[in-house]
Short mmCIF file of C-alpha atoms in Angstrom, two decimals:
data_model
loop_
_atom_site.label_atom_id
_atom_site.label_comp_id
_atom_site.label_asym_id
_atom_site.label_seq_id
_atom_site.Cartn_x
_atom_site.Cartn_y
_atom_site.Cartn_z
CA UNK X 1 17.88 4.61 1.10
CA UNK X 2 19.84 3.16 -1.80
CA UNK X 3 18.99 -0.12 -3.56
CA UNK X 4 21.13 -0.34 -6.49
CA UNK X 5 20.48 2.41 -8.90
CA UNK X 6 16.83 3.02 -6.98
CA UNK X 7 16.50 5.92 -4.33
CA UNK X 8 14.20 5.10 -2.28
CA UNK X 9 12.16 6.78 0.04
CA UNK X 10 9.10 6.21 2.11
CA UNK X 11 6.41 9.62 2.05
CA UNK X 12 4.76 10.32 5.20
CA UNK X 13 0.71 11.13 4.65
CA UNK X 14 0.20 10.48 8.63
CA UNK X 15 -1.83 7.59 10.34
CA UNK X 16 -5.71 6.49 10.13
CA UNK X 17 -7.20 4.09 12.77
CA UNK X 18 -9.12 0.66 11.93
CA UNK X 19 -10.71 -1.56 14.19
CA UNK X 20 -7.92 -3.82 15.72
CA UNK X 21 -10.70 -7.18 14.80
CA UNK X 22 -11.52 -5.95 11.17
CA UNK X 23 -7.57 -5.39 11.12
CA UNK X 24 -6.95 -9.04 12.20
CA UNK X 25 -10.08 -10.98 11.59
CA UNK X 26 -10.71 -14.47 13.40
CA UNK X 27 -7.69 -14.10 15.40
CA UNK X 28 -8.19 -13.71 19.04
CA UNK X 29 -7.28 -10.08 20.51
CA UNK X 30 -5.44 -11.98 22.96
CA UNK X 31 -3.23 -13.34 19.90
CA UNK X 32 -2.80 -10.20 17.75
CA UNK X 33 -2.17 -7.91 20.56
CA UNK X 34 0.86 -9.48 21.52
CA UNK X 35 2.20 -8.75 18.20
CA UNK X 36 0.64 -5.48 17.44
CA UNK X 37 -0.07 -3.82 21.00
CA UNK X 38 -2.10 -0.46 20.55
CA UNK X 39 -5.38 -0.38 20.48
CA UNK X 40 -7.11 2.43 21.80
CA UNK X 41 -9.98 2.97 23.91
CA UNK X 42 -12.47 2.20 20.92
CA UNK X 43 -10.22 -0.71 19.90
CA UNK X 44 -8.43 1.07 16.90
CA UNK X 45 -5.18 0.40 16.18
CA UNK X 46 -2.96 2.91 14.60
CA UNK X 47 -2.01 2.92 10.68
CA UNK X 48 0.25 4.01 8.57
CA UNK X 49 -0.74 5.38 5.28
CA UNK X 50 2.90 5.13 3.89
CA UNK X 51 3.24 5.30 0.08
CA UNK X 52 6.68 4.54 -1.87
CA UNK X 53 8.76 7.08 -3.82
CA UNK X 54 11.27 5.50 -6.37
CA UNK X 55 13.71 7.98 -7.76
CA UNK X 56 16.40 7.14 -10.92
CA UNK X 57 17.28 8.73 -14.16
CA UNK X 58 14.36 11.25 -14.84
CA UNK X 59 12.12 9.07 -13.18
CA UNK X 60 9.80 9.87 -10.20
CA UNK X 61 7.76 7.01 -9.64
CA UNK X 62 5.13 6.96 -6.47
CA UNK X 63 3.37 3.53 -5.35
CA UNK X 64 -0.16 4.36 -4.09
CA UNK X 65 -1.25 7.56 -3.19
CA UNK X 66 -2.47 6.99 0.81
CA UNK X 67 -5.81 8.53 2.30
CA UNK X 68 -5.82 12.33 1.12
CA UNK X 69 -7.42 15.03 2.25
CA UNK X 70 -10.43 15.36 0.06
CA UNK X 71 -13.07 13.72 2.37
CA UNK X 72 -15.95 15.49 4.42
CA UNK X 73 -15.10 15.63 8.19
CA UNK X 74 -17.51 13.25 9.33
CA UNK X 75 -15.21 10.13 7.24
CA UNK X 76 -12.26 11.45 8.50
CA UNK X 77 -13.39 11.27 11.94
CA UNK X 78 -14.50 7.69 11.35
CA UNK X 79 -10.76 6.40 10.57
CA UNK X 80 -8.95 9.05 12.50
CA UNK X 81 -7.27 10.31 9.70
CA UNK X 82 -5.52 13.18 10.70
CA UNK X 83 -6.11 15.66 7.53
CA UNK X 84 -2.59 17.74 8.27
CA UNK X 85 -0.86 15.19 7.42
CA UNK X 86 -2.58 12.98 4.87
CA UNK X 87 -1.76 15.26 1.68
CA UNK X 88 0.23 13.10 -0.37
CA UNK X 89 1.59 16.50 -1.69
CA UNK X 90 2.73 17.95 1.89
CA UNK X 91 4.82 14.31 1.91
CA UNK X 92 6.60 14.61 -1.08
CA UNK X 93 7.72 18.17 0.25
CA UNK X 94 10.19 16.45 2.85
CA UNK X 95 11.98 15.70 -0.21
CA UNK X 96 11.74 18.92 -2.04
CA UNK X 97 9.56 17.52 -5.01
CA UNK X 98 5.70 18.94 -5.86
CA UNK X 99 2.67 17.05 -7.52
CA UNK X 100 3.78 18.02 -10.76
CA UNK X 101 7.55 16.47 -10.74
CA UNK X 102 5.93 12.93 -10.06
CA UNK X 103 6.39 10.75 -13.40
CA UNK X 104 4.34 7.99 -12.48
CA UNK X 105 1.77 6.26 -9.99
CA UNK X 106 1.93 2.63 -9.58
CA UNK X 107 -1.66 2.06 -7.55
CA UNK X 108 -1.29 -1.95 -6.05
CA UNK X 109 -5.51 -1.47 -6.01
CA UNK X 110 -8.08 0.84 -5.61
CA UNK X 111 -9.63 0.48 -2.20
CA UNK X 112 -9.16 4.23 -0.38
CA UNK X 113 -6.44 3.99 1.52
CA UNK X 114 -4.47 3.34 -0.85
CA UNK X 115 -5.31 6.07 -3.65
CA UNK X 116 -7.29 8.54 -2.15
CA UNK X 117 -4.35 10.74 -2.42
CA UNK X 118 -4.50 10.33 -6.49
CA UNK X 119 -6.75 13.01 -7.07
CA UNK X 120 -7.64 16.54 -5.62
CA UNK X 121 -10.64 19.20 -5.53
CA UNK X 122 -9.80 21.86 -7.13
CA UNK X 123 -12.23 24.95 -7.56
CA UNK X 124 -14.80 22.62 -6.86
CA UNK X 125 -13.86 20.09 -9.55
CA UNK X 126 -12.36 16.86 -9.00
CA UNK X 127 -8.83 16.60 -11.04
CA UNK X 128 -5.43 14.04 -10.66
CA UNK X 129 -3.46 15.31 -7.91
CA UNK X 130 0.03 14.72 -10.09
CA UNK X 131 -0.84 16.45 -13.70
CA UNK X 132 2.39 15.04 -15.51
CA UNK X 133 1.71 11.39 -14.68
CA UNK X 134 0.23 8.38 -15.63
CA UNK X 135 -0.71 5.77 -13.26
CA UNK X 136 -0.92 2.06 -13.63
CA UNK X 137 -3.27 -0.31 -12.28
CA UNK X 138 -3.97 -4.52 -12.90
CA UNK X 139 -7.06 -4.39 -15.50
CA UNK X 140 -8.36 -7.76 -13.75
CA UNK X 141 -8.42 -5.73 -10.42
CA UNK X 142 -9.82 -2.41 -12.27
CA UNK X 143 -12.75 -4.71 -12.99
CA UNK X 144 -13.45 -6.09 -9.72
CA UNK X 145 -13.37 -2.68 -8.78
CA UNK X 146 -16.07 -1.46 -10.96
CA UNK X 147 -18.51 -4.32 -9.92
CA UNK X 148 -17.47 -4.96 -6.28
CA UNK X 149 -19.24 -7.30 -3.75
CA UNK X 150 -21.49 -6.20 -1.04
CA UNK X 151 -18.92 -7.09 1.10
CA UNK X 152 -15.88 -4.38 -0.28
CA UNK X 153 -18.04 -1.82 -2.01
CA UNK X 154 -17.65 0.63 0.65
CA UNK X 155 -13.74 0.20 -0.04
CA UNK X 156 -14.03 1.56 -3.62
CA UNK X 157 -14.86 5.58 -3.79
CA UNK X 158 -15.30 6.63 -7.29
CA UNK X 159 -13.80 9.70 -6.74
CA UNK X 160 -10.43 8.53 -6.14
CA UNK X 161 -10.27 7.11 -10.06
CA UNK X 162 -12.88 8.48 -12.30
CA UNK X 163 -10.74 11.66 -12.87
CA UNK X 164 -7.95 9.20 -13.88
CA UNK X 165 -10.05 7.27 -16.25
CA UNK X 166 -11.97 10.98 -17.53
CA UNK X 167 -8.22 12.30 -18.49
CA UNK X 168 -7.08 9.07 -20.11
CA UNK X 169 -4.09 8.81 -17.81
CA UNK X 170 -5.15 5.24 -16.27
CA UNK X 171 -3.16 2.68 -17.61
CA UNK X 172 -3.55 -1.17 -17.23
CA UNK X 173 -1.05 -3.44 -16.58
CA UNK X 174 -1.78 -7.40 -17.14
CA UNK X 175 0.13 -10.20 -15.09
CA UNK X 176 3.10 -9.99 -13.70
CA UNK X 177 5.28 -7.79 -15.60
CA UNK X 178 8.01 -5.52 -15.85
CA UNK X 179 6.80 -2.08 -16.31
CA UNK X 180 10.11 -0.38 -16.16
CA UNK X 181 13.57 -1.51 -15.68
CA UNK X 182 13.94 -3.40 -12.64
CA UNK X 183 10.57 -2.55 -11.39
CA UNK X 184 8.04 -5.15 -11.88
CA UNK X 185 4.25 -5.58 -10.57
CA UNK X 186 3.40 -8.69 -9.32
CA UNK X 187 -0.36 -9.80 -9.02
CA UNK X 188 -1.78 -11.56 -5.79
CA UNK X 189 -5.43 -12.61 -4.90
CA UNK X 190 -7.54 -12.81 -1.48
CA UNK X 191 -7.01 -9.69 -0.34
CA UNK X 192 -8.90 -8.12 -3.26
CA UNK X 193 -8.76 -9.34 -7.07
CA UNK X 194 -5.42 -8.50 -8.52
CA UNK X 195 -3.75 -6.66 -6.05
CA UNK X 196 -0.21 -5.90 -7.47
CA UNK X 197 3.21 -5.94 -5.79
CA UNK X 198 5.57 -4.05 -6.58
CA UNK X 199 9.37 -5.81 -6.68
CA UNK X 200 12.16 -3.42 -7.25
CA UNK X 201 15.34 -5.62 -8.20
CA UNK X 202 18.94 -3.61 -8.99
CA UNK X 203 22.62 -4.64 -8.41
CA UNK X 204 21.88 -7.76 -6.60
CA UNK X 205 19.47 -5.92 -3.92
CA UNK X 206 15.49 -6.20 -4.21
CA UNK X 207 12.76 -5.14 -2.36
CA UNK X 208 8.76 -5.90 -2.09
CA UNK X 209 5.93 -3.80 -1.67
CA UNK X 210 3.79 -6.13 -0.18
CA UNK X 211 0.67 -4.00 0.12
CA UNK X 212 -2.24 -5.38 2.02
CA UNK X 213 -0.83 -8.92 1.30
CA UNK X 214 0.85 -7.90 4.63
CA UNK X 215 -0.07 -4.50 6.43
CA UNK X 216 2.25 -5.36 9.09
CA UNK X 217 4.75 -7.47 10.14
CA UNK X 218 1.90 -8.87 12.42
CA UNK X 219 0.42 -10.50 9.10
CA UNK X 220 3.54 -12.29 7.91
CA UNK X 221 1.88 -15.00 10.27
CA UNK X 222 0.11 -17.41 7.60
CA UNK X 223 -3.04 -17.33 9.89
CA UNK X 224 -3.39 -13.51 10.14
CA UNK X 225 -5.08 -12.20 8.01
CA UNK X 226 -7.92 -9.25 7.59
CA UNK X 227 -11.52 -9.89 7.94
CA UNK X 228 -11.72 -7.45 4.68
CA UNK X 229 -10.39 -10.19 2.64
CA UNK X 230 -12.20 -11.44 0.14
CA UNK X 231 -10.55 -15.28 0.21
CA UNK X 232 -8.85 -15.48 3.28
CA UNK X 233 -8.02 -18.34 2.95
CA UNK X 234 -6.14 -17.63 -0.74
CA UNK X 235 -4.53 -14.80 1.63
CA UNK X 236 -3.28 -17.55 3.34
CA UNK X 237 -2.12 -19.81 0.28
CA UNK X 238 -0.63 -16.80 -1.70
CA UNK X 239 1.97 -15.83 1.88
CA UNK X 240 2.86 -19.65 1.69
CA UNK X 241 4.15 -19.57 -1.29
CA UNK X 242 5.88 -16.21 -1.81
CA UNK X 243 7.42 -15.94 1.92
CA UNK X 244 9.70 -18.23 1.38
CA UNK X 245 10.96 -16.70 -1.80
CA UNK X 246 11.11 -13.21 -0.17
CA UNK X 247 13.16 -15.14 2.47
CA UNK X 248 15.36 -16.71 0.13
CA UNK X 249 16.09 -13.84 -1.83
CA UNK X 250 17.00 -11.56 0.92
CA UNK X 251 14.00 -9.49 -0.27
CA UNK X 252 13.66 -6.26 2.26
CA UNK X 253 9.67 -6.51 2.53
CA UNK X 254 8.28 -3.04 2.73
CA UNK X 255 4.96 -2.47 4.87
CA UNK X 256 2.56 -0.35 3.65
CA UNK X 257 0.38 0.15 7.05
CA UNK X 258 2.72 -0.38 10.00
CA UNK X 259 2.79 2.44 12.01
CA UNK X 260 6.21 1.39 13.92
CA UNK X 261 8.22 -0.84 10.93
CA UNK X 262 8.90 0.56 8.00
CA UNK X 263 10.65 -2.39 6.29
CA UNK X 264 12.60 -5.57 7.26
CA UNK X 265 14.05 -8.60 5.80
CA UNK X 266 12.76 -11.88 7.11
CA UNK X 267 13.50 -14.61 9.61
CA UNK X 268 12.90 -17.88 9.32
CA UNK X 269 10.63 -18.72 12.75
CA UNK X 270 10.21 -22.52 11.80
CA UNK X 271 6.46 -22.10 11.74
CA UNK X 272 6.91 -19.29 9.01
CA UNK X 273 8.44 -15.87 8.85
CA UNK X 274 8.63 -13.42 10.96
CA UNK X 275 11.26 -9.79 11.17
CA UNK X 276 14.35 -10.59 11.33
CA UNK X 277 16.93 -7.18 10.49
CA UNK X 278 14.55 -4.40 10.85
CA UNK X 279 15.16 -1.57 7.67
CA UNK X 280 14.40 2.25 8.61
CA UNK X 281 13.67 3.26 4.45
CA UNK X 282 13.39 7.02 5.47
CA UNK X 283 14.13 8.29 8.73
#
């Protein structure tokens, strides 16, 4: 799609399956189904793994990486991540581009599904899956990530970075800021530390990559939130107060891990927000 000056497109690397309660945390299953229906007989619920692409002037610009296809069977198995389709690189072929034509990687944070797909093995070595690139991360969340908690180690896999951080191609970004024209990263807390948006603004149109502040348009409800947050209830505080904007700006929110919504702008529900026109980014 076109937003201003941006192409846009959103790269298929397939689903993976979490645990529909983990997914929605204290809510009921008799409340989240009815807005996210599809659990399976072990109670997963299908995922999308669906990173951005941002095309203009010489500038190929992915945000986060999705699952890859670098882990031993027995993980994949775990999350059902089908491992024909997560290769961030067999994505970007839909729209005739390789690893090495990619610019830069904006990561919003470093848990796995979200940049496993930033490096590959490669004759047994670990190396950046897109050679030409740098890729940009919030320092405050880099942190957190090097010292997690007991309670989201096992969502940080050194793998997916140290290869970044060995080739001196991890950059740090501090704050909301604008890291290139029109696109900005904007920091959030609960989820993780420093989890950063990413807000494309361009002729009067902008869009939000809401990450994990919102999976899926189930989550735009202020009490939905993941039992992997850290603070849910800073989740909570931090969809108060930027819904609203998004809504008043005619923001198109982008999902990162709906596996039937792509994108939408929202509707005012008088409790909240909810979907109002629903946005197909890639077809």
């Amino acid at each position: 799609m076109k937003l201003g000056k941006f192409e846009v497109n959103a790269v298929d690397t397939g689903l993976f399956h979490l645990d529909g309660g983990a997914m929605f945390g204290v809510v009921p299953k008799a409340l989240w189904s009815k807005k996210y229906n599809h659990g399976d007989e072990k109670n997963r619920i299908p995922l999308a793994a669906r990173p951005l692409l941002i095309e203009f002037d010489n500038k190929k610009i992915l945000v986060d990486t999705g699952n890859g296809n670098k882990r031993e069977e027995k993980f994949m198995n775990i999350y059902g991540i089908d491992a024909s389709k997560s290769s961030i690189a067999l994505g970007l072929k839909t729209f005739n581009l390789k690893p090495e034509d990619i610019t830069d990687v904006i990561l919003t944070h470093l848990h796995f599904d979200h940049t496993g797909g930033s490096t590959i093995i490669e004759n047994q070595k670990l190396i950046p899956t897109f050679p030409n690139a740098k890729y940009y991360v919030q320092k405050e969340h880099f942190d957190w990530a090097m010292k997690p908690t007991d309670k989201d180690r096992a969502s940080f896999i050194n793998d997916d970075f140290e290869p970044l951080i060995r080739e001196g191609i991890l950059e740090f970004t501090n704050g909301e800021m604008e890291i290139f024209d029109g696109i900005s990263v904007i920091p959030v807390n609960g989820h993780t530390q420093a989890l950063q948006m990413v807000k494309l603004k361009s002729q009067g149109e902008s869009l939000i990559y809401i990450s994990d502040l919102s999976p899926t348009v189930a989550h735009l409800t202020y009490t939905f939130g993941l039992a992997y947050d850290n603070f849910p209830l800073t989740t909570m505080e931090e969809k108060k107060k930027l819904l609203p904007k998004f809504y008043e700006e005619n923001t198109i929110v982008c999902f990162e891990h709906d596996a039937f919504i792509q994108a939408c702008r929202l509707a005012d529900t008088g409790k909240g927000f909810g979907v109002g026109e629903i946005i197909t980014i890639s077809s």
